[in-house]
DNA sequence: TAAAAAATTTAGATAAATCTAAAAATTAAT
DNA sequence: ATTAATTTTTAGATTTATCTAAATTTTTTA
């Protein structure tokens, strides 16, 4: 149906999209590790296929069809990540690259059966919601840890940064999905924070606080 | 490491190889649904990479490195087929095309964990042996049903033809892996056969007998 | 064993996805 | 409101895997 390159562009456009602004050529070039000229070429092709709305120099938005396809790829990515962690016992920092390949396995029948096999999980190992077969996402609203106050408490429900380094750091500090934390102190100098976790106090940088998603 | 096209060529060369003769350009073109000239181009590339021994006009053989790679792809193919049938409840005639995609997922760590997860199966849903992580195959020697005599009995252990049509036919006749059969009669006119299966007599064509592998 | 047939390779093109360098358009700054 | 900086697009190449048509080599047949 669509090539591997096209699928990766659609997924990236989806991830860069927000309600207000359209996605720029350079944003895509950065995320996809490619050159702006290559992006322009691909945008023309995706526009020809009616998967994006593209006005030269004005960036792009996904069409409804394009969004459906993007959500299906993300569904596959997250279900495979869940499989790798829950069934094959990989750590949460090991699965992203494998899922980048597996998300392109084409069969929807396969992914729907995998979904059933695992009991229809709602979130992937990084706390990201898994779209259902109709593209519906169970979106709960989360706050960045850096946006909450001293004495507030909450549950870690997601990460913004998915790099193995960050995930390994969190694992080591027991700052993993589902853990409850309380903000004990915020140092105004560098916005670093002291957290009370289930068994100990942890001092984290603002960089870390900026990449942890909390449900209050 | 190797491209998808390269992997498919290596696998095809492996499947077409036998002890005596080398594999010809045309054999590969037929199996891969491509043109002889395309095959020649690829053979040069694989020879440059030292994955095959190629003498123009004389066909090819895999090098030891090439064979290792081919066996690893076949291992992945068969383990994924086993997964699809045993864990996701697909029928044996539904899994081949999906496995054609999945065999190219690169991680060996993944495939080794999948192997463990499933309890180190020795044969895929079609009775084909699954190479272990060192490329060792548990080869038991099977005979074509068409090569055995009246009153001989045996167990169905494999199929030579893997098309959905053939597999669906076998399913319907209860001629599936593990079933015991006895040859009741062979008609000299067309080499068709009457078999005694566990619950009934079945009359099969020589075409069918030519594609069923039996252990005596 | 020479001609005919078949198999294989070479030459030259094409489509997809990428690149560099240059041109054009947009945005920001004086 | 010009000029300067930034962003984006166009033009022209490159790489990979294909293809068709023609040339070459091998094999078969008479
Ligand atoms: Mn991921
Ligand atoms: Mn994830
Ligand atoms: Mn198969
Ligand atoms: Mn099989």
Coordinates of C-alpha atoms (C1' of nucleotides) and ligand atoms in Angstrom, one line a residue:
Chain A
X1 CA 0.0 0.0 0.0
X2 CA 2.4 2.7 1.2
X3 CA 6.2 2.4 1.2
X4 CA 8.3 2.2 4.3
X5 CA 9.5 5.7 3.7
X6 CA 6.0 7.1 3.3
X7 CA 4.9 5.3 6.5
X8 CA 7.7 6.9 8.4
X9 CA 6.9 10.3 7.1
X10 CA 3.2 10.0 8.1
X11 CA 4.1 8.8 11.6
X12 CA 6.5 11.7 12.0
X13 CA 4.0 14.3 10.8
X14 CA 1.5 12.9 13.3
X15 CA 4.0 13.1 16.1
X16 CA 4.9 16.7 15.2
X17 CA 1.3 17.8 14.8
X18 CA -0.6 19.9 17.2
X19 CA -4.0 21.6 17.2
X20 CA -2.7 25.0 16.1
X21 CA 0.3 25.0 13.7
X22 CA 1.1 22.9 10.7
X23 CA 4.3 20.9 10.5
X24 CA 7.3 22.4 8.8
X25 CA 9.7 20.9 6.3
X26 CA 12.6 21.5 8.6
X27 CA 10.9 19.9 11.6
X28 CA 10.5 16.8 9.6
X29 CA 14.0 16.9 8.2
X30 CA 15.4 17.1 11.8
X31 CA 13.2 14.3 13.2
X32 CA 13.8 12.0 10.2
X33 CA 17.5 12.7 10.0
X34 CA 17.3 13.8 6.4
X35 CA 17.6 16.9 4.3
X36 CA 14.9 19.5 3.7
X37 CA 15.0 18.9 0.0
X38 CA 14.3 15.2 0.5
X39 CA 11.4 16.2 2.7
X40 CA 9.9 18.5 0.0
X41 CA 10.1 15.6 -2.5
X42 CA 8.2 13.3 -0.2
X43 CA 5.6 15.9 0.8
X44 CA 4.7 16.2 -2.9
X45 CA 4.2 12.5 -3.2
X46 CA 2.1 12.3 0.0
X47 CA 0.0 15.2 -1.2
X48 CA -0.6 13.5 -4.6
X49 CA -1.8 10.5 -2.6
X50 CA -4.2 12.8 -0.6
X51 CA -2.6 11.7 2.7
X52 CA -1.5 15.3 3.6
X53 CA -2.6 18.8 2.8
X54 CA 0.5 20.6 1.5
X55 CA 0.9 24.2 0.5
X56 CA 4.4 25.0 -0.6
X57 CA 6.3 27.1 2.0
X58 CA 3.4 26.7 4.5
X59 CA 4.0 23.2 6.0
X60 CA 1.6 20.3 6.1
X61 CA -1.3 18.7 8.0
X62 CA -2.5 15.1 7.7
X63 CA -5.7 14.5 6.0
X64 CA -8.2 12.2 7.7
X65 CA -6.9 9.3 5.6
X66 CA -3.3 10.2 6.4
X67 CA -4.1 10.4 10.1
X68 CA -5.9 7.0 10.1
X69 CA -2.8 5.4 8.5
X70 CA -0.4 7.2 11.0
X71 CA -2.5 6.0 14.0
X72 CA -2.5 2.4 12.7
X73 CA 1.3 2.5 12.5
X74 CA 1.5 3.9 16.0
X75 CA -0.9 1.2 17.2
X76 CA 1.4 -1.5 15.7
X77 CA 4.5 0.1 17.2
X78 CA 3.0 0.3 20.7
X79 CA 1.5 -3.2 20.6
X80 CA 4.8 -4.7 19.5
X81 CA 6.6 -2.8 22.3
X82 CA 4.1 -4.2 24.8
X83 CA 4.6 -7.7 23.4
X84 CA 8.4 -7.4 23.6
X85 CA 8.3 -6.3 27.3
X86 CA 5.4 -8.4 28.6
X87 CA 5.9 -11.6 26.7
X88 CA 9.6 -11.6 25.8
X89 CA 10.8 -9.9 29.0
X90 CA 12.8 -7.1 27.3
X91 CA 13.4 -3.9 29.4
X92 CA 11.5 -0.8 28.4
X93 CA 14.7 0.8 27.1
X94 CA 15.4 -2.0 24.7
X95 CA 12.3 -2.2 22.6
X96 CA 11.9 1.0 20.6
X97 CA 14.3 0.2 17.8
X98 CA 12.8 -3.3 17.2
X99 CA 9.3 -1.8 17.2
X100 CA 10.5 0.7 14.5
X101 CA 10.9 -2.3 12.2
X102 CA 7.9 -4.3 13.4
X103 CA 5.4 -1.4 13.0
X104 CA 5.7 -1.9 9.2
X105 CA 4.5 -5.5 9.2
X106 CA 1.4 -5.0 7.1
X107 CA -1.2 -7.5 8.3
X108 CA -4.0 -5.9 10.3
X109 CA -5.5 -9.3 11.1
X110 CA -2.1 -10.1 12.7
X111 CA -2.0 -7.0 14.9
X112 CA -5.7 -7.4 15.9
X113 CA -4.9 -11.0 17.0
X114 CA -1.8 -9.9 18.8
X115 CA -3.9 -7.2 20.6
X116 CA -6.4 -10.0 21.7
X117 CA -3.6 -12.3 22.7
X118 CA -2.2 -9.7 25.1
X119 CA -5.7 -8.8 26.5
X120 CA -6.2 -5.5 24.8
X121 CA -3.6 -3.4 26.7
X122 CA -4.4 0.3 26.8
X123 CA -0.8 1.7 27.3
X124 CA 2.6 0.7 26.0
X125 CA 5.7 0.2 28.2
X126 CA 6.4 3.9 28.2
X127 CA 2.9 4.9 29.2
X128 CA 1.8 5.9 25.7
X129 CA -1.8 5.1 24.9
X130 CA -2.4 2.4 22.3
X131 CA -5.0 3.3 19.6
X132 CA -7.7 0.7 19.1
X133 CA -8.4 -0.8 15.7
X134 CA -10.6 2.2 14.8
X135 CA -7.9 4.7 15.7
X136 CA -9.4 5.7 19.0
X137 CA -6.9 6.7 21.6
X138 CA -7.6 6.5 25.3
X139 CA -6.1 9.9 26.1
X140 CA -5.8 10.8 29.8
X141 CA -4.5 14.3 30.5
X142 CA -1.1 14.3 32.1
X143 CA 1.1 17.2 33.4
X144 CA 4.8 17.6 33.1
X145 CA 6.5 17.0 36.5
X146 CA 8.2 20.4 35.9
X147 CA 4.8 22.1 35.9
X148 CA 3.6 21.0 39.3
X149 CA 4.2 22.5 42.8
X150 CA 5.9 21.6 46.0
X151 CA 3.8 19.2 48.1
X152 CA 1.8 18.1 45.0
X153 CA 1.8 14.3 44.6
X154 CA 1.0 12.2 41.6
X155 CA 1.7 9.0 39.6
X156 CA 4.3 8.6 36.9
X157 CA 2.3 7.8 33.8
X158 CA 4.5 8.6 30.9
X159 CA 7.9 9.8 29.5
X160 CA 8.4 12.5 26.9
X161 CA 11.9 11.4 26.0
X162 CA 12.3 7.8 25.0
X163 CA 16.1 7.4 24.7
X164 CA 17.6 4.3 26.3
X165 CA 19.9 6.6 28.4
X166 CA 16.9 8.4 30.0
X167 CA 14.9 5.2 30.5
X168 CA 17.9 3.5 32.1
X169 CA 18.4 6.4 34.4
X170 CA 14.7 6.3 35.5
X171 CA 14.9 2.6 36.0
X172 CA 17.9 3.0 38.3
X173 CA 16.1 5.7 40.3
X174 CA 12.9 3.7 40.5
X175 CA 11.1 6.4 38.7
X176 CA 9.1 4.0 36.5
X177 CA 5.5 3.9 35.2
X178 CA 3.0 3.6 38.0
X179 CA 5.2 4.9 40.8
X180 CA 3.8 7.5 43.1
X181 CA 5.9 10.6 43.8
X182 CA 5.6 13.7 46.0
X183 CA 7.5 16.9 45.2
X184 CA 9.4 17.8 48.4
X185 CA 11.4 20.7 47.3
X186 CA 12.1 22.8 44.2
X187 CA 15.4 24.7 44.0
X188 CA 14.8 28.0 42.2
X189 CA 18.4 28.3 41.0
X190 CA 18.2 25.5 38.5
X191 CA 14.6 24.2 38.9
X192 CA 15.9 20.9 40.2
X193 CA 13.6 19.0 42.5
X194 CA 13.7 16.6 45.4
X195 CA 11.1 13.9 45.1
X196 CA 9.7 11.5 47.8
X197 CA 9.4 8.1 46.1
X198 CA 8.0 4.9 47.6
X199 CA 11.2 4.1 49.4
X200 CA 13.6 7.0 49.1
X201 CA 14.2 10.6 48.3
X202 CA 15.6 11.4 44.8
X203 CA 17.1 14.7 43.6
X204 CA 16.4 15.2 39.9
X205 CA 17.4 17.9 37.4
X206 CA 14.9 20.1 35.6
X207 CA 15.9 18.2 32.4
X208 CA 14.4 15.1 34.0
X209 CA 11.4 16.9 35.4
X210 CA 10.7 18.2 31.9
X211 CA 10.4 14.7 30.5
X212 CA 8.3 13.0 33.1
X213 CA 4.5 12.9 32.7
X214 CA 2.4 12.8 35.9
X215 CA -1.2 12.2 36.6
X216 CA -2.4 14.1 39.7
Chain B
X1 CA 23.6 -5.4 7.2
X2 CA 22.1 -6.9 4.1
X3 CA 19.2 -5.4 2.2
X4 CA 15.8 -7.0 2.0
X5 CA 16.4 -8.0 -1.7
X6 CA 19.8 -9.5 -0.8
X7 CA 18.2 -11.6 2.0
X8 CA 15.5 -12.9 -0.3
X9 CA 18.1 -13.9 -2.9
X10 CA 20.2 -15.7 -0.3
X11 CA 17.1 -17.6 1.0
X12 CA 16.1 -18.6 -2.5
X13 CA 19.6 -19.8 -3.4
X14 CA 19.5 -21.9 -0.2
X15 CA 16.1 -23.4 -1.1
X16 CA 17.2 -24.2 -4.6
X17 CA 20.6 -25.7 -3.6
X18 CA 21.3 -29.4 -3.5
X19 CA 24.5 -31.4 -2.9
X20 CA 25.4 -31.8 -6.6
X21 CA 24.4 -28.9 -8.9
X22 CA 24.8 -25.2 -8.5
X23 CA 21.8 -22.9 -8.8
X24 CA 21.1 -21.3 -12.1
X25 CA 20.1 -17.7 -13.0
X26 CA 16.9 -18.8 -14.5
X27 CA 15.9 -20.9 -11.5
X28 CA 16.3 -17.9 -9.3
X29 CA 14.4 -15.6 -11.8
X30 CA 11.5 -18.0 -11.7
X31 CA 11.4 -18.4 -8.0
X32 CA 11.8 -14.7 -7.3
X33 CA 9.4 -13.7 -10.0
X34 CA 11.9 -11.5 -11.7
X35 CA 14.0 -11.3 -14.8
X36 CA 17.3 -13.1 -15.5
X37 CA 19.1 -9.9 -16.1
X38 CA 18.0 -8.6 -12.6
X39 CA 19.3 -11.8 -11.1
X40 CA 22.7 -11.4 -12.8
X41 CA 23.0 -7.9 -11.3
X42 CA 22.3 -9.2 -7.8
X43 CA 24.6 -12.2 -8.1
X44 CA 27.5 -9.8 -8.8
X45 CA 26.7 -7.9 -5.7
X46 CA 26.4 -11.0 -3.5
X47 CA 29.6 -12.3 -5.0
X48 CA 31.3 -9.0 -4.2
X49 CA 30.1 -9.4 -0.6
X50 CA 31.6 -12.9 -0.6
X51 CA 28.1 -14.4 0.2
X52 CA 28.1 -16.6 -2.9
X53 CA 30.6 -18.2 -5.3
X54 CA 29.6 -17.0 -8.7
X55 CA 31.2 -18.0 -12.1
X56 CA 29.4 -16.3 -15.0
X57 CA 27.2 -18.7 -17.0
X58 CA 27.9 -21.4 -14.4
X59 CA 25.4 -20.6 -11.6
X60 CA 26.1 -20.0 -7.9
X61 CA 26.6 -21.7 -4.6
X62 CA 26.4 -20.1 -1.2
X63 CA 29.6 -19.6 0.7
X64 CA 29.7 -20.6 4.4
X65 CA 28.9 -17.0 5.4
X66 CA 26.0 -16.9 2.9
X67 CA 24.6 -20.1 4.1
X68 CA 24.7 -19.0 7.7
X69 CA 22.7 -15.9 6.8
X70 CA 20.2 -17.9 4.8
X71 CA 19.7 -20.3 7.6
X72 CA 19.1 -17.5 10.0
X73 CA 16.4 -16.0 7.8
X74 CA 14.8 -19.4 7.5
X75 CA 15.0 -19.8 11.3
X76 CA 13.2 -16.5 11.7
X77 CA 10.6 -17.4 9.1
X78 CA 9.7 -20.7 10.7
X79 CA 9.7 -19.4 14.3
X80 CA 7.3 -16.6 13.3
X81 CA 5.1 -19.1 11.5
X82 CA 5.0 -21.2 14.6
X83 CA 4.2 -18.1 16.7
X84 CA 1.3 -17.2 14.4
X85 CA -0.2 -20.6 14.5
X86 CA 0.4 -21.6 18.1
X87 CA 0.0 -18.2 19.9
X88 CA -2.3 -16.3 17.6
X89 CA -4.4 -19.2 16.3
X90 CA -3.9 -18.7 12.6
X91 CA -4.4 -21.7 10.3
X92 CA -1.3 -23.2 8.6
X93 CA -2.4 -21.9 5.2
X94 CA -2.5 -18.3 6.5
X95 CA 0.9 -17.7 7.8
X96 CA 3.4 -17.9 5.0
X97 CA 3.0 -14.4 3.6
X98 CA 3.2 -12.7 7.0
X99 CA 6.3 -14.7 7.8
X100 CA 7.8 -13.5 4.5
X101 CA 7.8 -10.0 6.0
X102 CA 8.6 -11.0 9.6
X103 CA 11.7 -13.0 8.6
X104 CA 13.4 -9.6 7.9
X105 CA 13.1 -8.2 11.4
X106 CA 16.8 -7.9 12.2
X107 CA 17.2 -8.5 15.9
X108 CA 18.7 -11.9 16.8
X109 CA 18.1 -11.3 20.5
X110 CA 14.4 -11.0 19.6
X111 CA 14.3 -14.2 17.7
X112 CA 16.2 -16.1 20.4
X113 CA 13.8 -14.9 23.0
X114 CA 10.8 -15.7 20.9
X115 CA 12.3 -19.2 20.5
X116 CA 12.6 -19.6 24.3
X117 CA 9.1 -18.1 24.8
X118 CA 7.6 -20.9 22.6
X119 CA 9.7 -23.7 24.2
X120 CA 12.2 -24.2 21.4
X121 CA 10.0 -25.8 18.8
X122 CA 11.8 -28.1 16.4
X123 CA 9.4 -27.9 13.5
X124 CA 7.2 -25.2 11.9
X125 CA 3.5 -25.6 11.2
X126 CA 4.3 -27.2 7.8
X127 CA 6.7 -29.8 9.3
X128 CA 9.8 -28.0 8.2
X129 CA 12.7 -28.2 10.7
X130 CA 13.6 -24.9 12.5
X131 CA 17.4 -24.2 12.5
X132 CA 18.8 -23.4 16.0
X133 CA 20.7 -20.2 16.7
X134 CA 23.9 -21.8 15.4
X135 CA 22.3 -22.8 12.1
X136 CA 21.9 -26.5 13.0
X137 CA 18.9 -28.2 11.5
X138 CA 17.3 -31.3 13.0
X139 CA 16.9 -33.1 9.6
X140 CA 14.9 -36.3 9.8
X141 CA 14.7 -38.2 6.5
X142 CA 11.3 -38.2 4.9
X143 CA 10.0 -39.9 1.8
X144 CA 7.6 -38.6 -0.8
X145 CA 4.3 -40.4 -0.4
X146 CA 4.4 -41.0 -4.1
X147 CA 7.6 -43.1 -3.6
X148 CA 6.2 -45.6 -1.1
X149 CA 4.4 -48.9 -1.8
X150 CA 1.0 -50.4 -1.3
X151 CA 0.5 -51.5 2.4
X152 CA 3.2 -49.3 3.6
X153 CA 2.2 -47.0 6.4
X154 CA 3.7 -43.8 7.8
X155 CA 3.2 -40.5 9.4
X156 CA 2.6 -37.2 7.6
X157 CA 5.6 -35.1 8.6
X158 CA 5.8 -32.4 5.9
X159 CA 4.6 -30.8 2.7
X160 CA 6.6 -29.9 -0.4
X161 CA 4.0 -27.4 -1.7
X162 CA 3.1 -24.6 0.6
X163 CA 0.3 -22.9 -1.3
X164 CA -2.9 -22.0 0.7
X165 CA -4.9 -24.0 -1.9
X166 CA -3.0 -27.2 -1.2
X167 CA -2.9 -26.7 2.6
X168 CA -6.6 -26.1 2.7
X169 CA -7.3 -29.2 0.7
X170 CA -5.1 -31.3 3.1
X171 CA -6.9 -29.8 6.1
X172 CA -10.3 -30.7 4.6
X173 CA -9.1 -34.3 4.0
X174 CA -7.6 -34.5 7.5
X175 CA -4.2 -35.1 5.9
X176 CA -2.3 -32.9 8.3
X177 CA 1.0 -33.1 10.1
X178 CA 1.2 -36.0 12.6
X179 CA -1.6 -38.1 11.0
X180 CA -0.9 -41.8 10.3
X181 CA -1.8 -43.1 6.9
X182 CA -1.7 -46.5 5.1
X183 CA -1.5 -46.9 1.3
X184 CA -4.4 -49.2 0.4
X185 CA -4.2 -49.1 -3.4
X186 CA -2.3 -47.4 -6.2
X187 CA -3.9 -47.1 -9.6
X188 CA -1.3 -47.6 -12.3
X189 CA -3.2 -45.5 -14.8
X190 CA -2.6 -42.1 -13.1
X191 CA -0.6 -43.1 -10.0
X192 CA -3.5 -41.9 -7.9
X193 CA -3.8 -43.6 -4.4
X194 CA -6.3 -44.7 -1.9
X195 CA -5.2 -44.0 1.7
X196 CA -6.5 -45.3 5.0
X197 CA -6.5 -42.4 7.4
X198 CA -7.5 -42.5 11.1
X199 CA -11.2 -42.3 10.4
X200 CA -11.8 -42.8 6.7
X201 CA -10.5 -43.7 3.2
X202 CA -9.2 -40.9 1.0
X203 CA -8.5 -41.1 -2.7
X204 CA -5.7 -38.7 -3.7
X205 CA -4.1 -37.7 -7.0
X206 CA -0.5 -38.3 -7.8
X207 CA -0.1 -34.5 -7.6
X208 CA -1.0 -34.7 -4.0
X209 CA 1.1 -37.8 -3.3
X210 CA 4.0 -35.9 -4.9
X211 CA 3.8 -33.1 -2.3
X212 CA 3.3 -35.0 0.9
X213 CA 6.4 -36.0 3.0
X214 CA 6.1 -39.2 5.1
X215 CA 8.2 -40.7 7.8
X216 CA 7.9 -44.6 7.8
Chain C
dT1 C1' 30.5 -30.4 -35.6
dA2 C1' 27.9 -26.6 -37.4
dA3 C1' 23.5 -24.5 -37.0
dA4 C1' 19.6 -23.7 -33.9
dA5 C1' 17.8 -23.1 -29.5
dA6 C1' 18.2 -21.8 -24.8
dA7 C1' 20.4 -19.5 -21.1
dT8 C1' 23.0 -15.8 -19.5
dT9 C1' 25.1 -11.4 -19.5
dT10 C1' 25.6 -6.6 -21.0
dA11 C1' 23.9 -2.0 -22.2
dG12 C1' 20.9 1.4 -21.5
dA13 C1' 16.4 3.1 -19.0
dT14 C1' 13.3 3.8 -15.2
dA15 C1' 11.3 4.6 -10.4
dA16 C1' 12.1 5.4 -5.5
dA17 C1' 14.5 7.8 -2.1
dT18 C1' 18.1 10.2 -1.2
dC19 C1' 21.9 14.0 -1.7
dT20 C1' 24.4 18.8 -2.8
dA21 C1' 24.3 23.3 -4.6
dA22 C1' 21.7 27.0 -6.3
dA23 C1' 17.5 29.7 -6.7
dA24 C1' 13.3 31.5 -4.7
dA25 C1' 10.2 32.7 -1.0
dT26 C1' 9.3 33.9 3.7
dT27 C1' 10.5 35.9 8.0
dA28 C1' 13.2 38.8 10.9
dA29 C1' 16.1 42.8 11.7
dT30 C1' 17.7 47.3 11.0
Chain D
dA1 C1' 10.5 49.4 3.8
dT2 C1' 14.8 47.6 2.6
dT3 C1' 18.2 44.5 3.7
dA4 C1' 19.7 40.4 5.8
dA5 C1' 18.9 35.8 7.6
dT6 C1' 16.3 31.8 7.5
dT7 C1' 13.5 28.5 5.3
dT8 C1' 11.9 26.0 1.5
dT9 C1' 12.0 24.6 -3.1
dT10 C1' 14.1 23.4 -7.6
dA11 C1' 17.7 21.4 -10.5
dG12 C1' 20.7 18.0 -11.3
dA13 C1' 23.2 13.6 -9.4
dT14 C1' 23.6 9.2 -7.1
dT15 C1' 22.3 4.5 -5.4
dT16 C1' 19.5 0.4 -5.4
dA17 C1' 16.7 -2.7 -7.6
dT18 C1' 14.2 -3.3 -11.3
dC19 C1' 13.1 -3.6 -16.5
dT20 C1' 13.6 -4.4 -22.0
dA21 C1' 16.3 -5.3 -25.9
dA22 C1' 20.5 -6.7 -27.8
dA23 C1' 24.8 -9.3 -27.5
dT24 C1' 27.2 -13.3 -26.0
dT25 C1' 28.0 -17.9 -24.3
dT26 C1' 26.5 -22.5 -23.5
dT27 C1' 23.8 -26.4 -24.7
dT28 C1' 21.1 -29.1 -27.7
dT29 C1' 20.0 -31.0 -32.1
dA30 C1' 20.4 -32.5 -36.5
Ligands
LIG1 MN1 8.8 3.4 20.7
LIG2 MN1 6.7 3.4 23.4
LIG3 MN1 6.6 -20.3 4.9
LIG4 MN1 6.6 -23.1 6.8

